Short mmCIF file of C-alpha atoms in Angstrom, two decimals:
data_model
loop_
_atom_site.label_atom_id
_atom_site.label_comp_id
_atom_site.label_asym_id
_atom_site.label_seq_id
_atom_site.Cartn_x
_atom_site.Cartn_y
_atom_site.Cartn_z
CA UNK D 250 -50.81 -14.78 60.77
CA UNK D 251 -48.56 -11.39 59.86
CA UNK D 252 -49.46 -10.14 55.99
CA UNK D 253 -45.65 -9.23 55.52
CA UNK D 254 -45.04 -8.12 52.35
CA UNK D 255 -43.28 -10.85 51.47
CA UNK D 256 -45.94 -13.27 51.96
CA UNK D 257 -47.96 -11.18 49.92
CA UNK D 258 -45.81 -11.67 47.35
CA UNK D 259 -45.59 -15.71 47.53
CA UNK D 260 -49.28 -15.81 47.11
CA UNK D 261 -49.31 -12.68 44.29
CA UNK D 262 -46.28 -13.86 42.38
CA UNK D 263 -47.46 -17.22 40.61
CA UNK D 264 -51.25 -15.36 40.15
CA UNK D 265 -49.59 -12.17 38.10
CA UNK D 266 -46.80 -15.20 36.57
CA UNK D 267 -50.33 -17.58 35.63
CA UNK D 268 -52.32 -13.65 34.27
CA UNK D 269 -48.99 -13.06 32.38
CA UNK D 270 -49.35 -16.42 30.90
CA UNK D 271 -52.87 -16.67 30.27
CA UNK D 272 -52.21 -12.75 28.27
CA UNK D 273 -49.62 -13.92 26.65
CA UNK D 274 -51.50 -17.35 24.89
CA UNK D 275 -55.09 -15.38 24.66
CA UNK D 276 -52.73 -12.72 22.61
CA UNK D 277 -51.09 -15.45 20.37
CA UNK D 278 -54.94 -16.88 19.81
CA UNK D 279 -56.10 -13.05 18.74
CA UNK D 280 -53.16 -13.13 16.22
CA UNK D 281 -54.45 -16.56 14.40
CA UNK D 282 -57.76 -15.09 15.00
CA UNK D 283 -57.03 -12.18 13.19
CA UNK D 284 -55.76 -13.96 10.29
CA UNK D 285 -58.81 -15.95 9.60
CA UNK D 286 -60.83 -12.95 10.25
CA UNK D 287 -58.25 -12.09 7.03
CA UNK D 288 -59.63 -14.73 5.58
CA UNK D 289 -63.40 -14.69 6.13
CA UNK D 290 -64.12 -11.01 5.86
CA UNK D 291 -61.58 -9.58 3.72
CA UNK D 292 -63.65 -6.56 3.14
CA UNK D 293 -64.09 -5.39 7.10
CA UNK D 294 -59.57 -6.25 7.39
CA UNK D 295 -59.12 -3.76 4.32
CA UNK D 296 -61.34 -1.17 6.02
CA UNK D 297 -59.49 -1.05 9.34
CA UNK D 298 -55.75 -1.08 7.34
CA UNK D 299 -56.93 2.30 5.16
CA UNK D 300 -57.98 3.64 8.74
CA UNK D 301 -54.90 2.37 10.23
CA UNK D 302 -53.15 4.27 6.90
CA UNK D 303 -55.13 7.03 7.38
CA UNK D 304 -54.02 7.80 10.63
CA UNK D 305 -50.16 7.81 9.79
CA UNK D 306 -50.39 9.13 6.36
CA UNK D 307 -49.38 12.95 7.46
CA UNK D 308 -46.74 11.54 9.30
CA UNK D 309 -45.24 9.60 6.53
CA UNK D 310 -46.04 12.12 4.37
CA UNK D 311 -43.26 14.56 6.10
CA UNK D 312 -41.08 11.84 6.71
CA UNK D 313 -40.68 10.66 3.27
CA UNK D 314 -40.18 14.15 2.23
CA UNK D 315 -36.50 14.59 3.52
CA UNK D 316 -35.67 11.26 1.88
CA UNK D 317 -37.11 12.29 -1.75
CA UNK D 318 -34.76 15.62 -1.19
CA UNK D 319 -31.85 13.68 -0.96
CA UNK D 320 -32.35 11.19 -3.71
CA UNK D 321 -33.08 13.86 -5.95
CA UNK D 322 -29.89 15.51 -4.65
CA UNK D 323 -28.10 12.65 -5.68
CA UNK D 324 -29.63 11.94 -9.06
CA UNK D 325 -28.87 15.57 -10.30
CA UNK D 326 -25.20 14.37 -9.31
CA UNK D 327 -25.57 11.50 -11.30
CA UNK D 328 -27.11 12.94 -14.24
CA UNK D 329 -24.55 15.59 -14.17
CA UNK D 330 -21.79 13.06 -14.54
CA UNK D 331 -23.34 11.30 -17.62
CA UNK D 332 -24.24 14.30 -19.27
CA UNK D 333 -22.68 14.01 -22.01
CA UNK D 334 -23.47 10.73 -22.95
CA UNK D 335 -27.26 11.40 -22.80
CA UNK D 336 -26.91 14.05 -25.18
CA UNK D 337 -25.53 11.98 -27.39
CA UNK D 338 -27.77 9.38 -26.82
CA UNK D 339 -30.58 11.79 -26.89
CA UNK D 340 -29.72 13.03 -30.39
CA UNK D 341 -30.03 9.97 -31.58
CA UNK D 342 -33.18 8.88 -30.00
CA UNK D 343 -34.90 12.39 -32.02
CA UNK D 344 -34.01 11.20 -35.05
CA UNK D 345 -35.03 7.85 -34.46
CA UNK D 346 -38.38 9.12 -32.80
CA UNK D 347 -38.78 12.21 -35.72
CA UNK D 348 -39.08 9.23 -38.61
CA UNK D 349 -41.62 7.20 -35.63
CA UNK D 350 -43.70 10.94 -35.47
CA UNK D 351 -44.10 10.83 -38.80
CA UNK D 352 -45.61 7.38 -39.44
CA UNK D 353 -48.15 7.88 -36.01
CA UNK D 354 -49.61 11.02 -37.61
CA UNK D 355 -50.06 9.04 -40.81
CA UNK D 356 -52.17 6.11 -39.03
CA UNK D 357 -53.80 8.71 -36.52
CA UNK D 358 -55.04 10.62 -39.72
CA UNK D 359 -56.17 7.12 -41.28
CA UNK D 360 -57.46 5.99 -37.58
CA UNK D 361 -59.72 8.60 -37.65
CA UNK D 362 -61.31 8.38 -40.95
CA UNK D 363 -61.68 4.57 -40.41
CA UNK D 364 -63.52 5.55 -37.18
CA UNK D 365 -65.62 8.42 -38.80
CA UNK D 366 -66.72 5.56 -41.71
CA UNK D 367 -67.44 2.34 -39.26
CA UNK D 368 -69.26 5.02 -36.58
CA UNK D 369 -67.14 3.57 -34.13
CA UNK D 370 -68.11 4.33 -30.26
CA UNK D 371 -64.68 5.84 -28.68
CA UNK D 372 -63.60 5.29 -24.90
CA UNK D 373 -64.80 7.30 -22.21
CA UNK D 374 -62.85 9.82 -21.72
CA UNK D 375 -59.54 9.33 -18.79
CA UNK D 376 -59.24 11.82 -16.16
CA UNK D 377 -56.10 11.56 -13.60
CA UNK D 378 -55.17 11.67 -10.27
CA UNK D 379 -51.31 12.52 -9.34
CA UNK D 380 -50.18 11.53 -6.03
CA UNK D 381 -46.97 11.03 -4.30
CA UNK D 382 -45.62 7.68 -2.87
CA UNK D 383 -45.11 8.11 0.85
CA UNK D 384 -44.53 4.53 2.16
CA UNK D 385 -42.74 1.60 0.13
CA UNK D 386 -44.13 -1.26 2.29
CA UNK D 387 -44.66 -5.10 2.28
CA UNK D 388 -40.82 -6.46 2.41
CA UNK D 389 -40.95 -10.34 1.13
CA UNK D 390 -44.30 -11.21 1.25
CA UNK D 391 -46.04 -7.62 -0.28
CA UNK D 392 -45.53 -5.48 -2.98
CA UNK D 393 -47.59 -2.49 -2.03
CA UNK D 394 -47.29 1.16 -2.52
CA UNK D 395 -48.56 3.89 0.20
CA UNK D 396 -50.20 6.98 -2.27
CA UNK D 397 -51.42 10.52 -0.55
CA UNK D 398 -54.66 10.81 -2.37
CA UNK D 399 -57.83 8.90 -1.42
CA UNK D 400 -61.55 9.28 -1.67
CA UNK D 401 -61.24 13.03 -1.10
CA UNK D 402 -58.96 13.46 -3.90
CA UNK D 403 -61.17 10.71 -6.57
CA UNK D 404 -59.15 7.53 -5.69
CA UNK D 405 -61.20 4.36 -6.30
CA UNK D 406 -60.65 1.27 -5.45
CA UNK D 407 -59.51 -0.95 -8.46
CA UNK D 408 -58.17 1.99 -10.57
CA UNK D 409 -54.93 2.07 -12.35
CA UNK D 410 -51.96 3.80 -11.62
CA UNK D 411 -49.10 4.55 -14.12
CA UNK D 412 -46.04 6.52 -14.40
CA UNK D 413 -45.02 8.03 -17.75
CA UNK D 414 -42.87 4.38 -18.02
CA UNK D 415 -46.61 2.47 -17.73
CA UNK D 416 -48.65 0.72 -15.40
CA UNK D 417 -47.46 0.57 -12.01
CA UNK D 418 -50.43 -1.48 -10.68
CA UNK D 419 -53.77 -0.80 -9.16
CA UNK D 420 -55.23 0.48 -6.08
CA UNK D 421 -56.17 -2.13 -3.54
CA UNK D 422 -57.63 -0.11 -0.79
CA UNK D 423 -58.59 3.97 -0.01
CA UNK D 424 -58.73 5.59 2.77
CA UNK D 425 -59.98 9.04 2.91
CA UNK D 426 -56.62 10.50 1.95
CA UNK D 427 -54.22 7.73 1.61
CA UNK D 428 -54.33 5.00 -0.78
CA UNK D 429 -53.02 1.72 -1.38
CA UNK D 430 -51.03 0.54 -4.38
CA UNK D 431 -50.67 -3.46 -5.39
CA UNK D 432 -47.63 -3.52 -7.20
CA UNK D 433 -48.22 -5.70 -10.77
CA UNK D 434 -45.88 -7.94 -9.13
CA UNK D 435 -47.74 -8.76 -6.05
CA UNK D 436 -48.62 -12.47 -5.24
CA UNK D 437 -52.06 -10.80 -5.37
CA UNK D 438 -51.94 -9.13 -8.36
CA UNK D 439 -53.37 -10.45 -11.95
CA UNK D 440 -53.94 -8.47 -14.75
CA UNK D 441 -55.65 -8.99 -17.92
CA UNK D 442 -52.97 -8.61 -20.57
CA UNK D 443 -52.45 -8.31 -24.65
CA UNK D 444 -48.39 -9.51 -25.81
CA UNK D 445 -48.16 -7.76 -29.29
CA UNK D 446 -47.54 -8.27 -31.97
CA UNK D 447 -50.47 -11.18 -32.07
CA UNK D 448 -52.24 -9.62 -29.70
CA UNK D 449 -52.29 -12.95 -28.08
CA UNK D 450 -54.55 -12.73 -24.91
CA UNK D 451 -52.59 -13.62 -21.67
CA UNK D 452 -52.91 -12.89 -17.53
CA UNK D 453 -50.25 -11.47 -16.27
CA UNK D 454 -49.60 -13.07 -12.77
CA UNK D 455 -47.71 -11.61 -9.99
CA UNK D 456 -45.48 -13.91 -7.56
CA UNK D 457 -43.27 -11.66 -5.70
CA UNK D 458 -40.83 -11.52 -7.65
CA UNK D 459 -39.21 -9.11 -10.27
CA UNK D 460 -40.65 -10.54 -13.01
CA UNK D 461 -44.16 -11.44 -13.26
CA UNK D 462 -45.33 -14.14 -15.37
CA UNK D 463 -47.53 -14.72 -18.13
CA UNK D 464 -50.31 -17.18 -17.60
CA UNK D 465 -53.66 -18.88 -19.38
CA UNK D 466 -52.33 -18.61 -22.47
CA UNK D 467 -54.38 -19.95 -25.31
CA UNK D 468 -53.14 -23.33 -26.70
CA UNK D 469 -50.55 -22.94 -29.38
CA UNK D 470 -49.37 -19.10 -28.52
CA UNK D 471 -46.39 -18.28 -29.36
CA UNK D 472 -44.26 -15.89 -27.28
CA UNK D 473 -40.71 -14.15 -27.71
CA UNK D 474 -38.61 -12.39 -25.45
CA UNK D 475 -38.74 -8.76 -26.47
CA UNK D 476 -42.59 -9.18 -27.48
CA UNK D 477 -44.69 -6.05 -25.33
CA UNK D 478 -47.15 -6.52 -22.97
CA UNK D 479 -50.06 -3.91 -22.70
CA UNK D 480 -53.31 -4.00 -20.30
CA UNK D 481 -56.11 -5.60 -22.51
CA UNK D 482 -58.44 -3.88 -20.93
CA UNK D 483 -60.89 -6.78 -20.65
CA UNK D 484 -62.69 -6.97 -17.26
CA UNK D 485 -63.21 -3.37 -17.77
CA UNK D 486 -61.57 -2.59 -14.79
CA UNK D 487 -58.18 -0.83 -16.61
CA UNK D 488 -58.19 0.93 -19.65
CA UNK D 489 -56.81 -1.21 -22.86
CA UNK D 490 -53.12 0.18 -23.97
CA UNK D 491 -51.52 0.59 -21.09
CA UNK D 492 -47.65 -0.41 -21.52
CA UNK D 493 -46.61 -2.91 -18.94
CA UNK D 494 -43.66 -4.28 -19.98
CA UNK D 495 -41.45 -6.66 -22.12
CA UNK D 496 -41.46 -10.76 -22.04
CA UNK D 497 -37.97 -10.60 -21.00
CA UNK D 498 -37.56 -14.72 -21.16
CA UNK D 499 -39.74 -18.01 -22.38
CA UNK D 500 -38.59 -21.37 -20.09
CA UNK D 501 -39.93 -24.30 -19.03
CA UNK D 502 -40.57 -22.74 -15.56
CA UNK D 503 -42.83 -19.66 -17.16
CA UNK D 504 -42.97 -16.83 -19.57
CA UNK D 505 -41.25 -13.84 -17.77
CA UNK D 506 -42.22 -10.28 -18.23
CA UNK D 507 -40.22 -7.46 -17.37
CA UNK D 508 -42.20 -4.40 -16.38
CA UNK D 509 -40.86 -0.95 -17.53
CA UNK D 510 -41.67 0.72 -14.51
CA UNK D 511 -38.91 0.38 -11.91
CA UNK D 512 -40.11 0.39 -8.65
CA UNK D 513 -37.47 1.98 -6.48
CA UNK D 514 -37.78 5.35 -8.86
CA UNK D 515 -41.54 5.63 -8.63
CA UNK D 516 -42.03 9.01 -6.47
CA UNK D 517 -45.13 10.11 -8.43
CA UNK D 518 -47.83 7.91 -10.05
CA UNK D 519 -51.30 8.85 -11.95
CA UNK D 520 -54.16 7.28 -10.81
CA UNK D 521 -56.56 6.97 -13.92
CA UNK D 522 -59.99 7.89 -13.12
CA UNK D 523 -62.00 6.10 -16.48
CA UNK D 524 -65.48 5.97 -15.03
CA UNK D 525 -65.40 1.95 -15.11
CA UNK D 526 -66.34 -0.10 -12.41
CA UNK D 527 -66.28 -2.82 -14.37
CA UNK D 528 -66.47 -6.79 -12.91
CA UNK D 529 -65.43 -4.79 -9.40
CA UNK D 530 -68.64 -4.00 -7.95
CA UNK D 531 -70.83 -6.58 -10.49
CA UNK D 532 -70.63 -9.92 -8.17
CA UNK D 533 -70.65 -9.00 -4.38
CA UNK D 534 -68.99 -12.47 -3.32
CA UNK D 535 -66.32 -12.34 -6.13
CA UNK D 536 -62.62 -12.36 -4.04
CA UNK D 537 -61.96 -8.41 -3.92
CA UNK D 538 -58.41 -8.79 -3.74
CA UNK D 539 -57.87 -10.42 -7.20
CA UNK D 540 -60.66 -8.75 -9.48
CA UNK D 541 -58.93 -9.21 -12.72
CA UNK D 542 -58.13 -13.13 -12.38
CA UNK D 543 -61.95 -14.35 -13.08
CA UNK D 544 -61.67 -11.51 -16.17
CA UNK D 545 -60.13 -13.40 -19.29
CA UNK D 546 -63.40 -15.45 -20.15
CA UNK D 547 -65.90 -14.38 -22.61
CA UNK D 548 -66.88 -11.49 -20.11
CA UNK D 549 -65.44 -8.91 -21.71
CA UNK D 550 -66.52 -5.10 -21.33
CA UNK D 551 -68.76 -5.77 -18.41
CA UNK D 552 -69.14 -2.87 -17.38
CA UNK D 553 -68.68 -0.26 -20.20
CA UNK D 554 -71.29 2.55 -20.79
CA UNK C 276 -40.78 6.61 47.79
CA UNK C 277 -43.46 7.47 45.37
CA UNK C 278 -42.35 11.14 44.45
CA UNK C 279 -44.43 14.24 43.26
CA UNK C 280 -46.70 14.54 40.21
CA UNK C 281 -44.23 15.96 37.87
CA UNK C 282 -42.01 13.12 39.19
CA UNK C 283 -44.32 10.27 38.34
CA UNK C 284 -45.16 11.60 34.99
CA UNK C 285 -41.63 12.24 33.99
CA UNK C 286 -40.98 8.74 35.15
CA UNK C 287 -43.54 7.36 32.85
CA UNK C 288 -42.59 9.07 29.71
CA UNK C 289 -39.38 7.58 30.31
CA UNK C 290 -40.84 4.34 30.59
CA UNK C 291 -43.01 4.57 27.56
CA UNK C 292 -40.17 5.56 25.25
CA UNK C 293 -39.11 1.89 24.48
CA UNK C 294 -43.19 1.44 22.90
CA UNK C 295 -43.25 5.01 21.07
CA UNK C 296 -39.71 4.30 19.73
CA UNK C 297 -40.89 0.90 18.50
CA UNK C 298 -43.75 2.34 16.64
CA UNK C 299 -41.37 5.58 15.20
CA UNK C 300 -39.28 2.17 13.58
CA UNK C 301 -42.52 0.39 12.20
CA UNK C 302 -43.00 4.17 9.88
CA UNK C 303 -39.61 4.33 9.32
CA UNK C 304 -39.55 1.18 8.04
CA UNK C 305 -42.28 1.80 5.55
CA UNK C 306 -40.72 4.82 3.70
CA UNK C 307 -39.80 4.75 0.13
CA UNK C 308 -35.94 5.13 -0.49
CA UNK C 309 -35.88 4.80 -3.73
CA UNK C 310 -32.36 2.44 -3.44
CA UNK C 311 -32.88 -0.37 -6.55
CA UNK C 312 -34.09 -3.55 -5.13
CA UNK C 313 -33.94 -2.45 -1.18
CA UNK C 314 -37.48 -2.06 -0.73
CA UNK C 315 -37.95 -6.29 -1.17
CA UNK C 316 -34.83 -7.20 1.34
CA UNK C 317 -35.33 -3.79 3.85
CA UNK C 318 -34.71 -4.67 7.50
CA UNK C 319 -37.40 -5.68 9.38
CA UNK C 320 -36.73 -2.78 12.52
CA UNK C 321 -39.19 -3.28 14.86
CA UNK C 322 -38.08 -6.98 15.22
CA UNK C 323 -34.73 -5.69 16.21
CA UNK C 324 -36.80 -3.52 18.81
CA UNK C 325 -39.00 -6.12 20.08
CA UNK C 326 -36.10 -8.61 20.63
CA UNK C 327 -33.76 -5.40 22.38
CA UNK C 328 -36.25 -4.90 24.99
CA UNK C 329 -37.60 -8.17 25.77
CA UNK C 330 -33.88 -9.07 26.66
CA UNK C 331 -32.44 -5.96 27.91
CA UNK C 332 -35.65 -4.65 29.71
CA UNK C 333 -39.19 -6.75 29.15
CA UNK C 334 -41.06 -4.87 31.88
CA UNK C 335 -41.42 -1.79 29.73
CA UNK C 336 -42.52 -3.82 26.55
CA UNK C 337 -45.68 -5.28 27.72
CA UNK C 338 -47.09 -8.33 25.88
CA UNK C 339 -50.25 -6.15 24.62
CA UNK C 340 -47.79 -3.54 23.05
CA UNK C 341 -46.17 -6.18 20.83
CA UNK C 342 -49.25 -6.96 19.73
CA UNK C 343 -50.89 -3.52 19.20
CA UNK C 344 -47.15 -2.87 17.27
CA UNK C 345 -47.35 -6.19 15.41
CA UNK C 346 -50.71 -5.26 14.51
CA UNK C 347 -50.03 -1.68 12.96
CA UNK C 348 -46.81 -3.19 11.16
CA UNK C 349 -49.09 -5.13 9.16
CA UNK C 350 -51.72 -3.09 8.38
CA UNK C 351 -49.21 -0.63 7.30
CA UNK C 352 -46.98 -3.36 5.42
CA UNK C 353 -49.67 -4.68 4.08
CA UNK C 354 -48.88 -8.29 5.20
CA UNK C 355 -52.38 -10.55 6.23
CA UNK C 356 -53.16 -8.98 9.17
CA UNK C 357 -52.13 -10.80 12.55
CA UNK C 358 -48.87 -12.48 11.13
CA UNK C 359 -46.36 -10.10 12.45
CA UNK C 360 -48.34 -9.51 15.18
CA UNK C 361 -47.64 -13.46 16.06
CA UNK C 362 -44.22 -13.64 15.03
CA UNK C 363 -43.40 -10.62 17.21
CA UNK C 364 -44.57 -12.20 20.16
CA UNK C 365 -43.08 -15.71 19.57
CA UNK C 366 -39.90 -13.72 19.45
CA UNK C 367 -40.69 -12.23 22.77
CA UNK C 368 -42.03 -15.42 23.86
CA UNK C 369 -38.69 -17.00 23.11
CA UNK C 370 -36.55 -14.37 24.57
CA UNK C 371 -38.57 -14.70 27.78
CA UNK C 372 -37.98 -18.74 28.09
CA UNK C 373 -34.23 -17.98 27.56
CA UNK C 374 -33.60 -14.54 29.62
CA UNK C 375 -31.52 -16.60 31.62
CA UNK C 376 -29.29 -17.50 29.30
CA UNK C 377 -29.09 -14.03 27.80
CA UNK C 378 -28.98 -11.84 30.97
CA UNK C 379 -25.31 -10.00 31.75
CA UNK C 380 -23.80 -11.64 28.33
CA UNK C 381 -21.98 -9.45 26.39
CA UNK C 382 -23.06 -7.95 22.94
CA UNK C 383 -22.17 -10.80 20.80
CA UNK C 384 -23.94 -13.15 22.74
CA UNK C 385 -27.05 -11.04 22.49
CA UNK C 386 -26.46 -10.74 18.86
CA UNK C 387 -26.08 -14.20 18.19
CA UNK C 388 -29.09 -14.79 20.05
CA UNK C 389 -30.70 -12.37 17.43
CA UNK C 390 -29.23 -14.77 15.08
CA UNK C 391 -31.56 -17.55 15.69
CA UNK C 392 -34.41 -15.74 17.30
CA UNK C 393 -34.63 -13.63 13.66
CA UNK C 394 -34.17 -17.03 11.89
CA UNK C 395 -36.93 -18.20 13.83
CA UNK C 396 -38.96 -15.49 12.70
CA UNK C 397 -38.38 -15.40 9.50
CA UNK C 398 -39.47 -18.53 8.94
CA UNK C 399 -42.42 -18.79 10.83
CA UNK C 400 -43.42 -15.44 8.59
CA UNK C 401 -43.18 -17.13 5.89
CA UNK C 402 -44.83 -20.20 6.62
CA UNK C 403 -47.93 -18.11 8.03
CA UNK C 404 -47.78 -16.17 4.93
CA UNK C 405 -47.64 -19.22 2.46
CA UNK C 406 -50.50 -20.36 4.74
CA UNK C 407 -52.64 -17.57 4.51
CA UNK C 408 -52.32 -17.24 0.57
CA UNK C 409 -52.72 -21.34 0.32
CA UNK C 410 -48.97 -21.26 -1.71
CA UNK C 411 -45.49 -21.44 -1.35
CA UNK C 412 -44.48 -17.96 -1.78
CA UNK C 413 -41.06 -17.12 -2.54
CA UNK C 414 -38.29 -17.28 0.23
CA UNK C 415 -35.30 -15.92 -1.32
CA UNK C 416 -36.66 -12.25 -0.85
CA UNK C 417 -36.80 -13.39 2.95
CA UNK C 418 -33.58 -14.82 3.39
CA UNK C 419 -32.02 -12.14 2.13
CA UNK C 420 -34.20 -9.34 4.01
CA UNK C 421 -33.47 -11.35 7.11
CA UNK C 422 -29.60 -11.66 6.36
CA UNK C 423 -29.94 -7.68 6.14
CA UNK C 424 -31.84 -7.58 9.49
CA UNK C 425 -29.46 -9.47 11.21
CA UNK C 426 -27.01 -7.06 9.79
CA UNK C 427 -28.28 -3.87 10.75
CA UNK C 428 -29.13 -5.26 14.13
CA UNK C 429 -26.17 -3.78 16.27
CA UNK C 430 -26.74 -0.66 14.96
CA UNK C 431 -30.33 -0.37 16.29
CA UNK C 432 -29.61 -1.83 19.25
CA UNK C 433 -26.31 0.55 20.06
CA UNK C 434 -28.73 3.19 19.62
CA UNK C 435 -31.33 1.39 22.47
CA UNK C 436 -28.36 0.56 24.60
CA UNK C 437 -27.44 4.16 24.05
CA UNK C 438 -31.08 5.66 25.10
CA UNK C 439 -31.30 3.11 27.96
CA UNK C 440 -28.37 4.42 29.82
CA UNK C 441 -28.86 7.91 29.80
CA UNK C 442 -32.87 8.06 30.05
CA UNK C 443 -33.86 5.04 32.21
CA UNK C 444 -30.81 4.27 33.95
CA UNK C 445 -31.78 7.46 36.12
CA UNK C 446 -34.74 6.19 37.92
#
């Protein structure tokens, strides 16, 4: 029998076609595979994706440079055209904020002899972190930031990050000098909150929207649109006081909060080193990815010195 | 004819552009641009790349690079890990099972094609997602992001066609 190349071929051809095949499913079954894997070991997933962030973070780094140029470019247009107006506006707000100046240094001077008389024990002191935003990632499903600082630069996992507008969210994973940023309004995200003026205790769920909504409030709260939402700082994992936004509507479907921090203008954020670890590190088998859900019970202040 | 050295390694950097160009798309798609609302809806880019070359030339898109690239797009996106790895290869997988159909059409075919293959996709993303979180997550941020894929999709792909005809046509 003559091996002609063709012959070859009839034999070779449905062996590479059946390999091709057999690639193609055992690939598909490593993709569901490495979703549960997701799902088991959530820990070892977040250590390869802040290695995997790691890797690219120079490059993104000097690729979202150019594009930071340009929308600053185009803001100084902007604010150039409405100058005018914010002066105005501006003028105002000093006089408005001049009579508000007055009436903090008033309670500040009162805080502090109330806290002199009751020996009060104040909060560790903050320490920040600025870093850039060099990836805006997730599309539908995620609401995740890309930061260039990481465990060189202080970044912890579970610290907060806020702009001078308020809390932005809190860092999910860190690499060695990248970090990533949940977004408050990550499905994932849920944050122990305060609405003033009752201080009425709330969490303050993420679902992938805009607006993320108030939840587990106690029974017969009361809620307005307009009312602010602040961290509550119970879970010890973020600092009390943080401004996070306004309840911007009450319905059937959910309280609404909108955050003050717009999230297509965040270029810079401050990652707030308080020496908490809080209910983080406390119970090894607790979910890592939603820390401050299991925080509204009586637990408060775990972890405080 | 199996040419010299510098031959064969020119030949493979030409072949290997379709992969590296995929992965320059996944970072590109990740960078802030600070446009109100766009980073929810953004295109999904590599999608567009992973459907281009699985009709237009699968040999140099090898199963195990849509993975690897499906892979890195969600550890970078942030998205359970393995979900765009599988919808990137069900999208190859169905351009493979219908390469008949699509070879020698014209554009519009191709991009109508890319009409229901990204539909495809989109939802089997978010069903994979809604079944990794154990909820039904919102799907109006999808529809839109994958109205705005479909949209930008004959600009990425001019820009393929474009690469394809001067840098592999010559081999």
């Amino acid at each position: 029998m003559k091996n002609s190349p063709r012959a070859i071929s009839r034999i070779t051809q449905p062996l590479k076609n059946f390999a091709q095949r057999f690639a193609y499913v055992g690939l598909v079954v490593a993709a569901f595979g490495l979703m549960m894997l997701g799902k088991v070991d959530a820990l070892l997933v977040e250590r390869f994706r802040a290695q995997v962030t790691d890797a690219v973070a120079p490059i993104l780094d000097a690729l979202s440079r150019p594009i930071a140029t340009v929308t600053e470019f185009i803001e100084q247009g902007q604010e150039l055209v409405a100058l005018r107006e914010e002066n105005t506006r501006l003028r105002g707000e000093v006089v408005r904020l001049l009579q508000w100046q007055t009436v903090a240094r008033q309670l500040d001077a009162e805080n502090q002899l109330l806290r002199g008389m009751l020996n009060y024990v104040p909060d560790p002191e903050a320490s920040y972190i600025s870093a850039r935003v060099i990836a805006d990632t997730g599309g539908a499903f995620v609401h995740s930031l890309i930061l260039n600082a990481g465990v060189r630069d202080g970044v912890r996992k579970g610290q907060a990050a806020v702009t001078g507008e308020g809390l932005v969210g809190r860092i999910a994973g860190v690499g060695t000098r990248s970090s990533r940023l949940l977004l408050i309004t990550d499905l994932n995200s849920r944050i122990p909150v305060l609405v003033e003026p009752a201080r009425t205790r709330a969490i303050l769920a993420g679902d992938n929207s805009d607006r993320p909504r108030l939840i587990h409030l106690p029974q017969g709260a009361t809620v307005s649109p307009g009312d602010r939402v602040v961290t509550s700082g119970h879970g010890g994992v973020f600092p009390a006081g943080l401004p996070i936004g306004v309840v911007a509507a009450v319905s059937d479907s959910g309280i609404a909060v909108k955050p003050f921090v717009e999230r297509n203008k965040i270029e810079y954020v401050r990652v707030i080193d308080f020496g908490l670890t809080g209910i983080l590190e406390n119970p090894p088998s607790a979910r890592p990815d939603t820390p401050a859900g299991r925080a509204n019970g009586g637990r408060a202040r775990t972890g405080w010195p | 004819m199996t040419g010299s050295f510098w031959h064969r390694l020119d030949l493979t950097a030409r072949r290997s552009t379709p992969a590296a160009l995929t992965v320059l798309l996944v970072l590109i798609n990740a960078l802030p641009l600070h446009v109100p609302g766009m980073a929810r809806v953004v295109p999904v880019l590599p999608l567009m790349a992973i459907y281009h070359w699985a009709v237009f030339r699968p040999e140099l898109m090898p199963t195990y690079v849509v993975f690897l690239i499906g892979v890195l797009h969600d550890a970078l996106w942030g998205t359970p890990l393995g979900v765009s790895a599988l919808v990137f290869l069900a999208i190859q997988g169905a351009v493979a099972a219908q390469r008949r159909f699509l070879a020698g059409k014209t554009f519009t075919i191709v991009w109508l094609g890319f009409v229901l293959v990204a539909a495809g996709a989109a939802v089997l993303a978010w069903i994979l997602v809604s079944l990794f979180h154990f909820a039904i997550v919102d799907a109006r941020a999808a529809l839109v992001q994958y109205l705005m894929t479909v949209g930008t999709f004959p600009l990425i792909s001019g820009v393929f066609l474009r690469w394809q005809r001067s840098l592999l046509q010559t081999e």
